[in-house]
Each structure stands twice: as C-alpha cells, then as structure tokens.
mmCIF file of C-alpha atoms and ligand atoms in Angstrom:
data_model
loop_
_atom_site.group_PDB
_atom_site.id
_atom_site.type_symbol
_atom_site.label_atom_id
_atom_site.label_comp_id
_atom_site.label_asym_id
_atom_site.label_seq_id
_atom_site.Cartn_x
_atom_site.Cartn_y
_atom_site.Cartn_z
ATOM 1 C CA MET A 1 0.000 0.000 0.000
ATOM 2 C CA THR A 2 1.452 3.402 -0.929
ATOM 3 C CA VAL A 3 1.678 6.308 1.451
ATOM 4 C CA SER A 4 -1.047 8.230 -0.294
ATOM 5 C CA GLU A 5 -3.308 5.207 -0.210
ATOM 6 C CA THR A 6 -2.843 4.863 3.546
ATOM 7 C CA GLU A 7 -3.453 8.542 3.935
ATOM 8 C CA SER A 8 -6.642 8.495 1.932
ATOM 9 C CA GLU A 9 -7.801 5.485 3.883
ATOM 10 C CA ASN A 10 -7.079 7.294 7.136
ATOM 11 C CA ARG A 11 -8.988 10.253 5.938
ATOM 12 C CA GLN A 12 -11.896 8.054 4.973
ATOM 13 C CA SER A 13 -12.015 6.304 8.329
ATOM 14 C CA ARG A 14 -11.890 9.656 10.068
ATOM 15 C CA ALA A 15 -14.806 10.813 7.937
ATOM 16 C CA GLU A 16 -16.702 7.636 8.824
ATOM 17 C CA CYS A 17 -15.990 8.239 12.504
ATOM 18 C CA VAL A 18 -17.440 11.716 12.271
ATOM 19 C CA ALA A 19 -20.471 10.354 10.396
ATOM 20 C CA GLU A 20 -21.017 7.807 13.170
ATOM 21 C CA GLU A 21 -20.747 10.472 15.849
ATOM 22 C CA ALA A 22 -23.079 12.791 13.964
ATOM 23 C CA LEU A 23 -26.108 13.774 15.964
ATOM 24 C CA ARG A 24 -28.240 13.113 12.948
ATOM 25 C CA PRO A 25 -26.483 11.079 10.254
ATOM 26 C CA HIS A 26 -27.695 11.500 6.681
ATOM 27 C CA ALA A 27 -29.976 8.750 5.405
ATOM 28 C CA GLU A 28 -27.247 7.331 3.154
ATOM 29 C CA HIS A 29 -25.055 6.823 6.240
ATOM 30 C CA ALA A 30 -27.726 5.759 8.701
ATOM 31 C CA PHE A 31 -29.021 3.107 6.299
ATOM 32 C CA ALA A 32 -25.821 2.308 4.417
ATOM 33 C CA GLY A 33 -26.196 -1.387 5.249
ATOM 34 C CA GLU A 34 -29.702 -1.624 3.838
ATOM 35 C CA LEU A 35 -28.731 0.305 0.711
ATOM 36 C CA ALA A 36 -25.767 -2.002 0.092
ATOM 37 C CA ALA A 37 -27.908 -5.107 0.620
ATOM 38 C CA LEU A 38 -30.469 -3.799 -1.846
ATOM 39 C CA ALA A 39 -27.814 -2.998 -4.435
ATOM 40 C CA ALA A 40 -26.441 -6.529 -4.066
ATOM 41 C CA VAL A 41 -29.705 -8.317 -4.865
ATOM 42 C CA ASP A 42 -31.056 -5.721 -7.288
ATOM 43 C CA ASP A 43 -30.881 -7.146 -10.795
ATOM 44 C CA ARG A 44 -33.511 -4.937 -12.396
ATOM 45 C CA PRO A 45 -32.584 -2.229 -14.896
ATOM 46 C CA ARG A 46 -31.312 0.989 -13.338
ATOM 47 C CA PRO A 47 -31.758 4.368 -14.990
ATOM 48 C CA VAL A 48 -28.445 6.020 -15.871
ATOM 49 C CA ARG A 49 -26.441 6.995 -12.745
ATOM 50 C CA TRP A 50 -29.041 5.549 -10.376
ATOM 51 C CA ARG A 51 -27.579 3.520 -7.537
ATOM 52 C CA LEU A 52 -30.648 1.266 -7.496
ATOM 53 C CA SER A 53 -33.510 0.279 -9.757
ATOM 54 C CA PRO A 54 -36.867 2.013 -9.192
ATOM 55 C CA TRP A 55 -38.127 -1.232 -7.637
ATOM 56 C CA ALA A 56 -35.271 -1.267 -5.122
ATOM 57 C CA VAL A 57 -35.753 2.412 -4.292
ATOM 58 C CA ALA A 58 -39.434 1.757 -3.565
ATOM 59 C CA THR A 59 -38.506 -1.259 -1.437
ATOM 60 C CA TYR A 60 -36.003 0.871 0.475
ATOM 61 C CA LEU A 61 -38.758 3.358 1.292
ATOM 62 C CA LEU A 62 -41.572 0.921 2.017
ATOM 63 C CA GLY A 63 -39.559 -1.865 3.607
ATOM 64 C CA GLY A 64 -39.539 -5.591 2.875
ATOM 65 C CA VAL A 65 -37.492 -8.752 3.117
ATOM 66 C CA LEU A 66 -34.896 -9.408 0.420
ATOM 67 C CA SER A 67 -34.206 -12.753 -1.227
ATOM 68 C CA ASP A 68 -31.051 -13.089 0.908
ATOM 69 C CA GLY A 69 -33.060 -12.573 4.091
ATOM 70 C CA THR A 70 -32.024 -8.964 4.763
ATOM 71 C CA VAL A 71 -34.804 -6.994 6.399
ATOM 72 C CA ILE A 72 -35.369 -3.533 4.973
ATOM 73 C CA THR A 73 -37.112 -1.310 7.528
ATOM 74 C CA PRO A 74 -40.006 0.791 6.275
ATOM 75 C CA LYS A 75 -39.056 4.468 6.141
ATOM 76 C CA TYR A 76 -42.388 5.695 4.836
ATOM 77 C CA VAL A 77 -45.662 4.260 6.116
ATOM 78 C CA GLY A 78 -48.438 5.010 3.677
ATOM 79 C CA PRO A 79 -49.961 4.018 0.361
ATOM 80 C CA ARG A 80 -47.512 2.040 -1.789
ATOM 81 C CA ARG A 81 -48.776 3.762 -4.929
ATOM 82 C CA ILE A 82 -47.611 7.164 -3.676
ATOM 83 C CA VAL A 83 -44.065 5.934 -3.379
ATOM 84 C CA GLU A 84 -44.204 4.182 -6.738
ATOM 85 C CA VAL A 85 -45.408 7.329 -8.470
ATOM 86 C CA ALA A 86 -42.759 9.433 -6.727
ATOM 87 C CA VAL A 87 -39.934 7.085 -7.687
ATOM 88 C CA THR A 88 -41.140 6.717 -11.258
ATOM 89 C CA THR A 89 -41.358 10.476 -11.646
ATOM 90 C CA LEU A 90 -37.676 10.795 -10.818
ATOM 91 C CA ALA A 91 -36.871 8.526 -13.745
ATOM 92 C CA THR A 92 -38.728 10.816 -16.150
ATOM 93 C CA ASP A 93 -37.923 14.324 -17.315
ATOM 94 C CA ARG A 94 -40.371 15.856 -14.867
ATOM 95 C CA ALA A 95 -39.334 16.924 -11.402
ATOM 96 C CA LEU A 96 -41.106 15.755 -8.256
ATOM 97 C CA LEU A 97 -43.115 18.017 -5.959
ATOM 98 C CA LEU A 98 -44.086 16.569 -2.596
ATOM 99 C CA LEU A 99 -47.041 18.466 -1.210
ATOM 100 C CA GLY A 100 -48.806 18.102 2.129
ATOM 101 C CA VAL A 101 -49.608 19.601 5.507
ATOM 102 C CA PRO A 102 -46.719 19.968 7.967
ATOM 103 C CA GLY A 103 -45.337 16.765 9.424
ATOM 104 C CA THR A 104 -46.459 14.390 6.667
ATOM 105 C CA ALA A 105 -42.872 13.286 5.976
ATOM 106 C CA LYS A 106 -42.234 15.394 2.882
ATOM 107 C CA THR A 107 -38.690 16.242 3.936
ATOM 108 C CA TRP A 108 -38.139 12.715 5.208
ATOM 109 C CA VAL A 109 -39.274 11.081 1.949
ATOM 110 C CA SER A 110 -37.271 13.539 -0.118
ATOM 111 C CA GLU A 111 -34.106 12.764 1.842
ATOM 112 C CA HIS A 112 -34.565 9.008 1.542
ATOM 113 C CA LEU A 113 -35.371 9.189 -2.164
ATOM 114 C CA ALA A 114 -32.208 11.183 -2.841
ATOM 115 C CA ALA A 115 -30.169 8.792 -0.704
ATOM 116 C CA ALA A 116 -31.485 5.715 -2.498
ATOM 117 C CA VAL A 117 -31.372 7.107 -6.030
ATOM 118 C CA SER A 118 -28.101 9.057 -5.921
ATOM 119 C CA GLY A 119 -26.433 7.888 -2.725
ATOM 120 C CA ASP A 120 -26.314 11.505 -1.563
ATOM 121 C CA SER A 121 -29.104 13.466 0.110
ATOM 122 C CA THR A 122 -27.054 16.573 0.824
ATOM 123 C CA LEU A 123 -27.482 18.522 -2.412
ATOM 124 C CA LEU A 124 -30.055 20.645 -0.669
ATOM 125 C CA VAL A 125 -31.394 24.188 -0.958
ATOM 126 C CA GLN A 126 -33.498 25.356 1.982
ATOM 127 C CA GLY A 127 -36.250 27.642 0.737
ATOM 128 C CA THR A 128 -37.056 30.749 2.774
ATOM 129 C CA ALA A 129 -38.440 34.188 2.035
ATOM 130 C CA GLY A 130 -34.807 35.305 1.778
ATOM 131 C CA THR A 131 -33.487 32.593 -0.543
ATOM 132 C CA PRO A 132 -31.466 34.422 -3.237
ATOM 133 C CA GLU A 133 -31.068 33.371 -6.843
ATOM 134 C CA GLU A 134 -27.450 32.413 -6.125
ATOM 135 C CA ALA A 135 -28.647 29.638 -3.830
ATOM 136 C CA ILE A 136 -30.265 27.955 -6.830
ATOM 137 C CA ARG A 137 -27.807 29.002 -9.563
ATOM 138 C CA TYR A 138 -24.273 29.886 -8.476
ATOM 139 C CA GLY A 139 -22.370 32.509 -6.541
ATOM 140 C CA TRP A 140 -18.831 33.839 -6.669
ATOM 141 C CA ASN A 141 -15.799 33.576 -4.485
ATOM 142 C CA TYR A 142 -15.236 37.325 -4.268
ATOM 143 C CA ALA A 143 -11.522 37.183 -3.453
ATOM 144 C CA GLN A 144 -10.960 35.106 -6.604
ATOM 145 C CA LEU A 145 -13.343 37.222 -8.620
ATOM 146 C CA LEU A 146 -11.595 40.493 -7.697
ATOM 147 C CA ALA A 147 -8.112 39.080 -8.150
ATOM 148 C CA HIS A 148 -8.595 37.192 -11.414
ATOM 149 C CA GLY A 149 -11.964 38.184 -12.825
ATOM 150 C CA PRO A 150 -14.809 35.788 -13.523
ATOM 151 C CA SER A 151 -13.622 32.254 -14.201
ATOM 152 C CA ARG A 152 -14.734 28.715 -13.481
ATOM 153 C CA ASP A 153 -12.431 28.770 -10.467
ATOM 154 C CA ALA A 154 -14.123 31.805 -8.991
ATOM 155 C CA LEU A 155 -17.572 30.330 -9.472
ATOM 156 C CA VAL A 156 -19.267 28.746 -6.467
ATOM 157 C CA PRO A 157 -21.830 26.252 -7.750
ATOM 158 C CA SER A 158 -25.140 25.803 -5.914
ATOM 159 C CA PRO A 159 -26.239 22.310 -4.877
ATOM 160 C CA VAL A 160 -28.590 22.316 -7.877
ATOM 161 C CA MET A 161 -25.754 23.129 -10.247
ATOM 162 C CA ARG A 162 -23.603 20.370 -8.759
ATOM 163 C CA ALA A 163 -26.449 17.899 -9.115
ATOM 164 C CA MET A 164 -26.860 18.887 -12.773
ATOM 165 C CA ALA A 165 -23.170 18.457 -13.532
ATOM 166 C CA GLN A 166 -22.934 15.107 -11.754
ATOM 167 C CA GLY A 167 -26.289 13.621 -12.745
ATOM 168 C CA MET A 168 -27.584 13.504 -9.176
ATOM 169 C CA THR A 169 -30.763 14.296 -7.274
ATOM 170 C CA ALA A 170 -31.084 17.876 -6.015
ATOM 171 C CA ARG A 171 -33.515 18.861 -3.284
ATOM 172 C CA VAL A 172 -35.364 22.120 -2.711
ATOM 173 C CA GLU A 173 -37.129 22.420 0.629
ATOM 174 C CA GLU A 174 -40.200 24.611 1.105
ATOM 175 C CA LEU A 175 -40.344 25.732 -2.519
ATOM 176 C CA THR A 176 -43.365 28.002 -2.028
ATOM 177 C CA ARG A 177 -41.601 30.085 0.608
ATOM 178 C CA ILE A 178 -39.107 31.230 -2.027
ATOM 179 C CA PRO A 179 -40.006 34.547 -3.706
ATOM 180 C CA ALA A 180 -41.684 33.992 -7.087
ATOM 181 C CA ASP A 181 -38.918 35.543 -9.210
ATOM 182 C CA VAL A 182 -36.300 33.343 -7.564
ATOM 183 C CA GLN A 183 -38.501 30.258 -8.002
ATOM 184 C CA ASP A 184 -38.630 31.000 -11.702
ATOM 185 C CA THR A 185 -34.888 30.389 -11.947
ATOM 186 C CA LEU A 186 -35.899 26.743 -11.847
ATOM 187 C CA ILE A 187 -37.926 26.970 -15.058
ATOM 188 C CA THR A 188 -34.887 27.028 -17.370
ATOM 189 C CA ILE A 189 -33.185 24.371 -15.277
ATOM 190 C CA LEU A 190 -36.150 22.031 -15.414
ATOM 191 C CA SER A 191 -37.317 22.631 -18.966
ATOM 192 C CA GLU A 192 -34.065 23.279 -20.865
ATOM 193 C CA LYS A 193 -31.975 21.197 -18.426
ATOM 194 C CA THR A 194 -29.285 23.820 -18.549
ATOM 195 C CA LEU A 195 -27.977 26.609 -16.370
ATOM 196 C CA PRO A 196 -26.578 29.523 -18.349
ATOM 197 C CA ILE A 197 -23.530 31.369 -16.957
ATOM 198 C CA PRO A 198 -23.657 34.658 -18.885
ATOM 199 C CA GLU A 199 -20.570 36.040 -17.102
ATOM 200 C CA LEU A 200 -18.458 33.333 -18.711
ATOM 201 C CA GLY A 201 -20.446 32.956 -21.900
ATOM 202 C CA ALA A 202 -20.896 29.362 -20.835
ATOM 203 C CA GLU A 203 -23.475 27.000 -19.416
ATOM 204 C CA THR A 204 -23.728 23.904 -17.272
ATOM 205 C CA GLN A 205 -25.816 21.245 -18.908
ATOM 206 C CA ALA A 206 -27.554 18.674 -16.797
ATOM 207 C CA VAL A 207 -26.293 15.177 -17.463
ATOM 208 C CA ARG A 208 -28.471 12.085 -17.316
ATOM 209 C CA GLY A 209 -29.428 11.098 -13.831
ATOM 210 C CA PHE A 210 -30.172 14.665 -12.765
ATOM 211 C CA ASN A 211 -33.547 15.414 -11.268
ATOM 212 C CA LEU A 212 -35.024 17.544 -8.550
ATOM 213 C CA ILE A 213 -37.307 16.908 -5.581
ATOM 214 C CA ALA A 214 -39.098 19.903 -4.110
ATOM 215 C CA THR A 215 -41.287 19.974 -1.017
ATOM 216 C CA ALA A 216 -44.040 22.471 -0.319
ATOM 217 C CA ASN A 217 -46.389 23.001 2.527
ATOM 218 C CA ASP A 218 -50.130 22.957 1.941
ATOM 219 C CA ARG A 219 -50.612 25.571 4.625
ATOM 220 C CA ASP A 220 -48.326 28.009 2.818
ATOM 221 C CA ARG A 221 -50.667 28.123 -0.109
ATOM 222 C CA GLY A 222 -50.998 31.679 -1.279
ATOM 223 C CA VAL A 223 -47.708 32.790 0.280
ATOM 224 C CA ASN A 224 -45.789 32.465 -2.958
ATOM 225 C CA GLU A 225 -48.019 30.529 -5.282
ATOM 226 C CA LEU A 226 -46.116 28.386 -7.772
ATOM 227 C CA SER A 227 -46.320 29.929 -11.208
ATOM 228 C CA SER A 228 -48.188 27.747 -13.655
ATOM 229 C CA ALA A 229 -45.092 27.627 -15.868
ATOM 230 C CA LEU A 230 -43.129 26.104 -13.026
ATOM 231 C CA ARG A 231 -45.936 23.839 -11.837
ATOM 232 C CA ARG A 232 -46.038 22.197 -15.259
ATOM 233 C CA ARG A 233 -42.445 21.074 -14.785
ATOM 234 C CA PHE A 234 -43.405 19.132 -11.687
ATOM 235 C CA ASN A 235 -45.345 15.992 -11.072
ATOM 236 C CA THR A 236 -47.158 16.637 -7.799
ATOM 237 C CA VAL A 237 -47.529 13.907 -5.195
ATOM 238 C CA VAL A 238 -49.651 14.711 -2.151
ATOM 239 C CA LEU A 239 -48.580 13.039 1.084
ATOM 240 C CA PRO A 240 -51.608 12.330 3.295
ATOM 241 C CA LEU A 241 -51.840 12.209 7.075
ATOM 242 C CA PRO A 242 -51.619 8.635 8.415
ATOM 243 C CA ALA A 243 -54.885 6.882 7.596
ATOM 244 C CA THR A 244 -55.398 5.051 10.873
ATOM 245 C CA ALA A 245 -54.348 5.430 14.494
ATOM 246 C CA GLU A 246 -52.442 2.124 14.223
ATOM 247 C CA ASP A 247 -50.393 3.467 11.314
ATOM 248 C CA GLU A 248 -49.627 6.607 13.239
ATOM 249 C CA VAL A 249 -48.645 4.728 16.405
ATOM 250 C CA ASP A 250 -46.407 2.572 14.244
ATOM 251 C CA ILE A 251 -44.719 5.620 12.679
ATOM 252 C CA VAL A 252 -44.244 7.359 16.022
ATOM 253 C CA SER A 253 -42.878 4.317 17.850
ATOM 254 C CA ARG A 254 -40.427 3.445 15.078
ATOM 255 C CA ARG A 255 -39.084 6.939 14.768
ATOM 256 C CA VAL A 256 -38.907 7.501 18.531
ATOM 257 C CA ASP A 257 -37.063 4.225 18.877
ATOM 258 C CA GLN A 258 -34.481 5.349 16.309
ATOM 259 C CA LEU A 259 -34.085 8.779 17.863
ATOM 260 C CA GLY A 260 -34.032 7.308 21.373
ATOM 261 C CA ARG A 261 -31.229 4.909 20.571
ATOM 262 C CA SER A 262 -28.963 7.733 19.473
ATOM 263 C CA LEU A 263 -29.777 9.588 22.709
ATOM 264 C CA ASP A 264 -29.567 6.505 24.967
ATOM 265 C CA LEU A 265 -33.177 6.820 26.076
ATOM 266 C CA PRO A 266 -35.347 4.061 27.632
ATOM 267 C CA SER A 267 -36.836 1.499 25.280
ATOM 268 C CA VAL A 268 -40.063 2.214 23.484
ATOM 269 C CA PRO A 269 -41.994 -1.052 24.123
ATOM 270 C CA ASP A 270 -42.587 -0.114 27.771
ATOM 271 C CA GLY A 271 -44.032 3.178 26.608
ATOM 272 C CA MET A 272 -46.450 1.900 23.946
ATOM 273 C CA ALA A 273 -49.523 2.701 26.042
ATOM 274 C CA GLU A 274 -48.441 6.312 26.345
ATOM 275 C CA ILE A 275 -47.623 6.580 22.640
ATOM 276 C CA HIS A 276 -51.093 5.292 21.928
ATOM 277 C CA ARG A 277 -52.629 7.977 24.102
ATOM 278 C CA VAL A 278 -50.598 10.818 22.596
ATOM 279 C CA VAL A 279 -51.559 9.708 19.096
ATOM 280 C CA THR A 280 -55.222 9.350 20.087
ATOM 281 C CA VAL A 281 -55.340 12.852 21.579
ATOM 282 C CA PHE A 282 -53.623 14.357 18.535
ATOM 283 C CA ARG A 283 -55.880 12.586 16.056
ATOM 284 C CA GLU A 284 -59.088 13.385 17.892
ATOM 285 C CA LEU A 285 -58.289 17.081 18.235
ATOM 286 C CA ARG A 286 -57.008 17.289 14.652
ATOM 287 C CA GLU A 287 -60.093 15.608 13.224
ATOM 288 C CA GLY A 288 -62.531 17.405 15.528
ATOM 289 C CA VAL A 289 -64.267 14.232 16.669
ATOM 290 C CA THR A 290 -63.549 11.455 19.175
ATOM 291 C CA ALA A 291 -62.259 8.114 17.904
ATOM 292 C CA ASP A 292 -65.648 6.465 18.491
ATOM 293 C CA GLY A 293 -67.272 9.197 16.403
ATOM 294 C CA ARG A 294 -69.674 10.123 19.207
ATOM 295 C CA THR A 295 -68.434 13.510 20.401
ATOM 296 C CA LYS A 296 -67.711 16.520 18.221
ATOM 297 C CA LEU A 297 -64.667 18.539 19.290
ATOM 298 C CA LYS A 298 -63.201 21.899 18.444
ATOM 299 C CA SER A 299 -59.772 21.756 16.764
ATOM 300 C CA PRO A 300 -56.961 23.875 18.196
ATOM 301 C CA SER A 301 -54.816 26.128 15.991
ATOM 302 C CA GLY A 302 -51.671 23.945 16.046
ATOM 303 C CA THR A 303 -51.091 21.291 13.383
ATOM 304 C CA LEU A 304 -50.768 18.368 15.850
ATOM 305 C CA SER A 305 -48.810 16.476 13.225
ATOM 306 C CA THR A 306 -47.193 13.068 13.465
ATOM 307 C CA ALA A 307 -43.859 14.861 13.616
ATOM 308 C CA GLU A 308 -45.023 16.729 16.723
ATOM 309 C CA ALA A 309 -46.241 13.514 18.340
ATOM 310 C CA ILE A 310 -42.745 12.134 17.741
ATOM 311 C CA SER A 311 -41.130 15.039 19.541
ATOM 312 C CA VAL A 312 -43.617 14.913 22.434
ATOM 313 C CA VAL A 313 -42.860 11.224 22.998
ATOM 314 C CA THR A 314 -39.100 11.694 22.601
ATOM 315 C CA GLY A 315 -39.229 14.520 25.130
ATOM 316 C CA GLY A 316 -41.252 12.312 27.456
ATOM 317 C CA LEU A 317 -38.733 9.493 27.209
ATOM 318 C CA ALA A 318 -35.955 11.912 28.100
ATOM 319 C CA LEU A 319 -37.914 13.022 31.187
ATOM 320 C CA ALA A 320 -38.521 9.400 32.151
ATOM 321 C CA ALA A 321 -34.826 8.624 31.730
ATOM 322 C CA HIS A 322 -33.418 11.540 33.668
ATOM 323 C CA PHE A 323 -36.094 12.311 36.261
ATOM 324 C CA GLY A 324 -38.362 9.268 36.354
ATOM 325 C CA ASP A 325 -38.002 5.527 36.755
ATOM 326 C CA GLY A 326 -37.083 4.908 33.133
ATOM 327 C CA VAL A 327 -40.592 3.955 32.042
ATOM 328 C CA LEU A 328 -42.639 6.389 29.977
ATOM 329 C CA ARG A 329 -45.660 7.533 32.013
ATOM 330 C CA ALA A 330 -48.535 9.961 31.581
ATOM 331 C CA SER A 331 -46.749 12.599 33.646
ATOM 332 C CA ASP A 332 -43.800 12.518 31.214
ATOM 333 C CA VAL A 333 -45.865 13.343 28.143
ATOM 334 C CA ALA A 334 -48.508 15.644 29.648
ATOM 335 C CA ALA A 335 -46.450 18.844 29.408
ATOM 336 C CA GLY A 336 -45.461 18.080 25.834
ATOM 337 C CA VAL A 337 -49.052 17.404 24.811
ATOM 338 C CA LEU A 338 -50.168 20.645 26.427
ATOM 339 C CA GLY A 339 -47.411 22.568 24.619
ATOM 340 C CA SER A 340 -48.454 21.160 21.236
ATOM 341 C CA VAL A 341 -52.171 21.695 21.741
ATOM 342 C CA VAL A 342 -52.144 25.143 23.340
ATOM 343 C CA ARG A 343 -50.427 27.373 20.802
ATOM 344 C CA ASP A 344 -52.792 30.297 21.166
ATOM 345 C CA PRO A 345 -52.967 30.830 24.940
ATOM 346 C CA ALA A 346 -56.555 32.081 24.899
ATOM 347 C CA ALA A 347 -58.596 30.102 22.369
ATOM 348 C CA ASP A 348 -56.629 26.849 22.456
ATOM 349 C CA ARG A 349 -56.660 26.687 26.241
ATOM 350 C CA VAL A 350 -60.457 26.720 26.283
ATOM 351 C CA ILE A 351 -60.566 23.959 23.667
ATOM 352 C CA TRP A 352 -58.064 21.906 25.661
ATOM 353 C CA GLN A 353 -59.909 22.313 28.983
ATOM 354 C CA GLU A 354 -63.149 21.267 27.361
ATOM 355 C CA TYR A 355 -61.531 18.198 25.818
ATOM 356 C CA LEU A 356 -59.922 17.329 29.118
ATOM 357 C CA GLU A 357 -63.131 17.550 31.120
ATOM 358 C CA THR A 358 -65.557 16.018 28.643
ATOM 359 C CA VAL A 359 -63.451 13.340 26.956
ATOM 360 C CA VAL A 360 -60.263 12.493 28.863
ATOM 361 C CA ARG A 361 -61.867 12.534 32.302
ATOM 362 C CA GLU A 362 -64.580 10.063 31.362
ATOM 363 C CA ARG A 363 -62.380 7.617 29.487
ATOM 364 C CA ASP A 364 -61.722 4.217 31.060
ATOM 365 C CA GLY A 365 -58.140 3.729 32.161
ATOM 366 C CA TRP A 366 -57.161 7.310 31.481
ATOM 367 C CA LYS A 367 -57.321 8.569 35.116
ATOM 368 C CA ASP A 368 -53.520 8.941 35.395
ATOM 369 C CA PHE A 369 -53.384 10.837 32.113
ATOM 370 C CA TYR A 370 -56.229 13.106 33.206
ATOM 371 C CA ARG A 371 -54.511 13.852 36.509
ATOM 372 C CA ALA A 372 -51.158 14.498 34.849
ATOM 373 C CA CYS A 373 -52.761 16.875 32.340
ATOM 374 C CA ARG A 374 -54.681 18.699 35.071
ATOM 375 C CA GLU A 375 -51.447 19.210 36.952
ATOM 376 C CA VAL A 376 -49.579 20.801 34.063
ATOM 377 C CA SER A 377 -52.619 22.776 32.841
ATOM 378 C CA ALA A 378 -53.225 24.470 36.179
HETATM 379 N N1 LIG B 401 -46.273 8.441 6.827
HETATM 380 C C1 LIG B 401 -45.127 8.491 7.508
HETATM 381 N N2 LIG B 401 -44.260 7.470 7.448
HETATM 382 C C2 LIG B 401 -43.089 7.522 8.123
HETATM 383 N N3 LIG B 401 -42.701 8.537 8.890
HETATM 384 C C3 LIG B 401 -43.523 9.580 9.009
HETATM 385 C C4 LIG B 401 -44.774 9.621 8.324
HETATM 386 N N4 LIG B 401 -45.384 10.778 8.619
HETATM 387 C C5 LIG B 401 -44.551 11.434 9.451
HETATM 388 N N5 LIG B 401 -43.434 10.731 9.678
HETATM 389 C C6 LIG B 401 -42.308 11.100 10.551
HETATM 390 O O1 LIG B 401 -42.530 12.409 10.975
HETATM 391 C C7 LIG B 401 -41.462 13.238 10.637
HETATM 392 C C8 LIG B 401 -41.968 14.108 9.517
HETATM 393 O O2 LIG B 401 -41.214 15.164 9.459
HETATM 394 P P1 LIG B 401 -40.936 15.938 8.101
HETATM 395 O O3 LIG B 401 -40.491 15.025 7.017
HETATM 396 O O4 LIG B 401 -40.020 17.023 8.508
HETATM 397 O O5 LIG B 401 -42.368 16.514 7.709
HETATM 398 P P2 LIG B 401 -42.708 17.630 6.652
HETATM 399 O O6 LIG B 401 -41.479 17.924 5.882
HETATM 400 O O7 LIG B 401 -43.802 17.028 5.837
HETATM 401 O O8 LIG B 401 -43.199 18.788 7.460
HETATM 402 C C9 LIG B 401 -40.314 12.370 10.200
HETATM 403 O O9 LIG B 401 -39.442 12.184 11.270
HETATM 404 C C10 LIG B 401 -40.970 11.044 9.852
HETATM 405 O O10 LIG B 401 -40.238 9.987 10.384
HETATM 406 MG MG1 LIG B 402 -40.351 19.668 5.750
#
C-alpha cells in the first residue's frame, strides 16, 4: 500500500468516525447497510447513474425482506402507490413536488429518495423568504473574482448546479416560501436542463441522472403561489396524514425508537400505552371528533402532526430517563401534549380544557393521564 493510499484510507475512516458520531447522520449513512444489501440483490434495470432500480428504491422506502433474508425497515408508512409514483417520476424528465400539511414526511421522503437514487441526500437548498437566486444558480468567491476576474475557479456552484453536472438528485425544501422571481430560476433548469452562466459565456448542462425533488407546505398556499409555468415542470404527489391510528402509532414508535437509541433513552416497548394515548389525543383534536365518532370537538390552531407527536414522545422518554423511573408515564408526556395543543394561549386553552373535562376525564383507564394533564394545565 502506498503512502497516499494509507493517507486516503485514514482520511476516509476519520470521515466515517465523524459520520457515526453525527447527531443526525444523513440517510445514506444511517441506512448504508440496507442500501448495500439492496444494491447486491437488485438485478432490475437501473436508470443512468441511479444507484438502485426504481423497484429497489421503492422497497427501500416501504420496507420488505430481500431474497437473501435482509430486512429492509419501512421508512415511509403510507400508500404504496404514492411511493411508486414518486420514484417513477424521478426517472422521467419531470421533477417531483411533494405536497402536504406539515409533518407528513415530505422532507423525510425527499431525503430518503435522494439517498437511495443518488447515494447523496445533501445537495439541498433550503427555501425561505430570503433565498437568493445564487442559492439555486451559483455565486462567486469574491476574493478570486476580484483578483482574477470571472472564471470557473471563482464560481461557487449551488447544490442544484452540482447535481446537474454530476447527474444527481437535487432537493429544494419549502419551494413556495421562495419569492416567485427566484422560483422562476428553476424553469430554465427544469425545462431546458441547462444553467446559463452569462458572465463566462458558458453553461452547465444537466447530465443524465439529474432530477429535482421539491417539497411544499399545503398551509403556505398563497404565500408564494407556484407559477403555472413552473408547476407544469413538476409531477405533484400529495402526502396524506396517516390513515389510521395504528399506522400513526407505528410511525411514532419506530421513529422515537431510532431517535431514542442515538440519545440513549429508555426502550419504546414499555411506553407503547403512552404513545397510543398521545396519538389518540392528537388525532381526535385534529379531526374534531372522538375516535368512536360520538363527540364533536373543536380543533386547536396547532397542526398536531405526526412529527409533533414524535417530539412529544421523545421529550417524554428523556424526562422518564433523567427524572423518572425509566418507564414512559402519563406525567412525562402531559407537558409536551399541552405545549403542542395550546399554541394560542386564549382560544386553544379553552378547547383543551373542554376536551380534558368532557373526553379524557370520562375515558376508562385514562385517570392517570387526566390527573397528569390537570397538573400541568393548572
Ligand atoms: N407516513 C409516515 N411514514 C413515516 N414517517 C412519518 C410519516 N409521517 C410522518 N413521519 C415522521 O414524521 C417526521 C416528519 O417530518 P418531516 O419530514 O419534517 O415533515 P414535513 O417535511 O412534511 O413537514 C419524520 O421524522 C418522519 O419519520
Ligand atoms: Mg419539511
């Protein structure tokens, strides 16, 4: 082995170390084993520069057992067709727009799709009201620019530009928060598949394998409406809220388990009863009716999404670990539930009190939860 080989190996193992220590590893690192196992058994045709076939990408997202016995954990719990349409779109010349209310796993699905298709989920532009055109096109290294004038060396490519040049998947988060004129930068990229660089009289052409996944929030509708020219470049896939309470409990417990392991929190199985209650409360208030369909409820202003249920339960497990007996109990989640439900201190508090007194209080086996909620609500 030559010196430079050893050195590059050292560097790689150091990078792997950092990735392992990362508070939140990227999907392609966290699930590297599953992705490798899929690639090994995957004998279906792969689109150019795809790491996996569309079938294997869908299996990675939905979970399954491979012919060699490897278990692929489900990342997305929901209708299979949604995932199939999303994956197929990425193999066409249209880009993918994931639309849905907050917490429906748009970001999560986008990350896992990019990881499975391109092996890299980090070519990411975060959309905000202040996202400049340079974040989507390219910027300049000003020291270089002033010293030597515009050149390829002075150019700082955006993640989208890098994805185009390398035939990878680019991601744009919260597309509709980006001002309309900046959004329109994407039209040329998505229709002509090129990014002109007038300063150099040059362009970067997208190579095969390039595509783009954007996410947008249903609730932002009307903030910066997508222009119809841009919308035509996208195939829109709407991610629904979990269909049943069981699905939602499944999603929450899986995700909490993953998060909890990296934080050394108590195990989830002992806390299933509490997870069930948090999900029930969230669903009932969100839907405005009790699970048995008997009592109409008022919905509070918060979104009470699955993602919020996940953070309430994770917070509860941390309380149980550090200040309780290590088992998730009603008193560990009560404050979190209250914080998610009561966003508007006046109106939401009334809705919460009413729910507490008319529904929670009367429910069999919920006495401890009622008491815990009363304590934190006082
Ligand atoms: N249907 C689902 N399947 C799997 N995980 C889900 C689902 N819905 C929500 N989640 C979980 O909730 C979180 C959703 O967060 P995120 O992707 O940021 O939502 P969004 O971008 O839609 O606001 C993720 O941690 C994900 O694990
Ligand atoms: Mg998101």
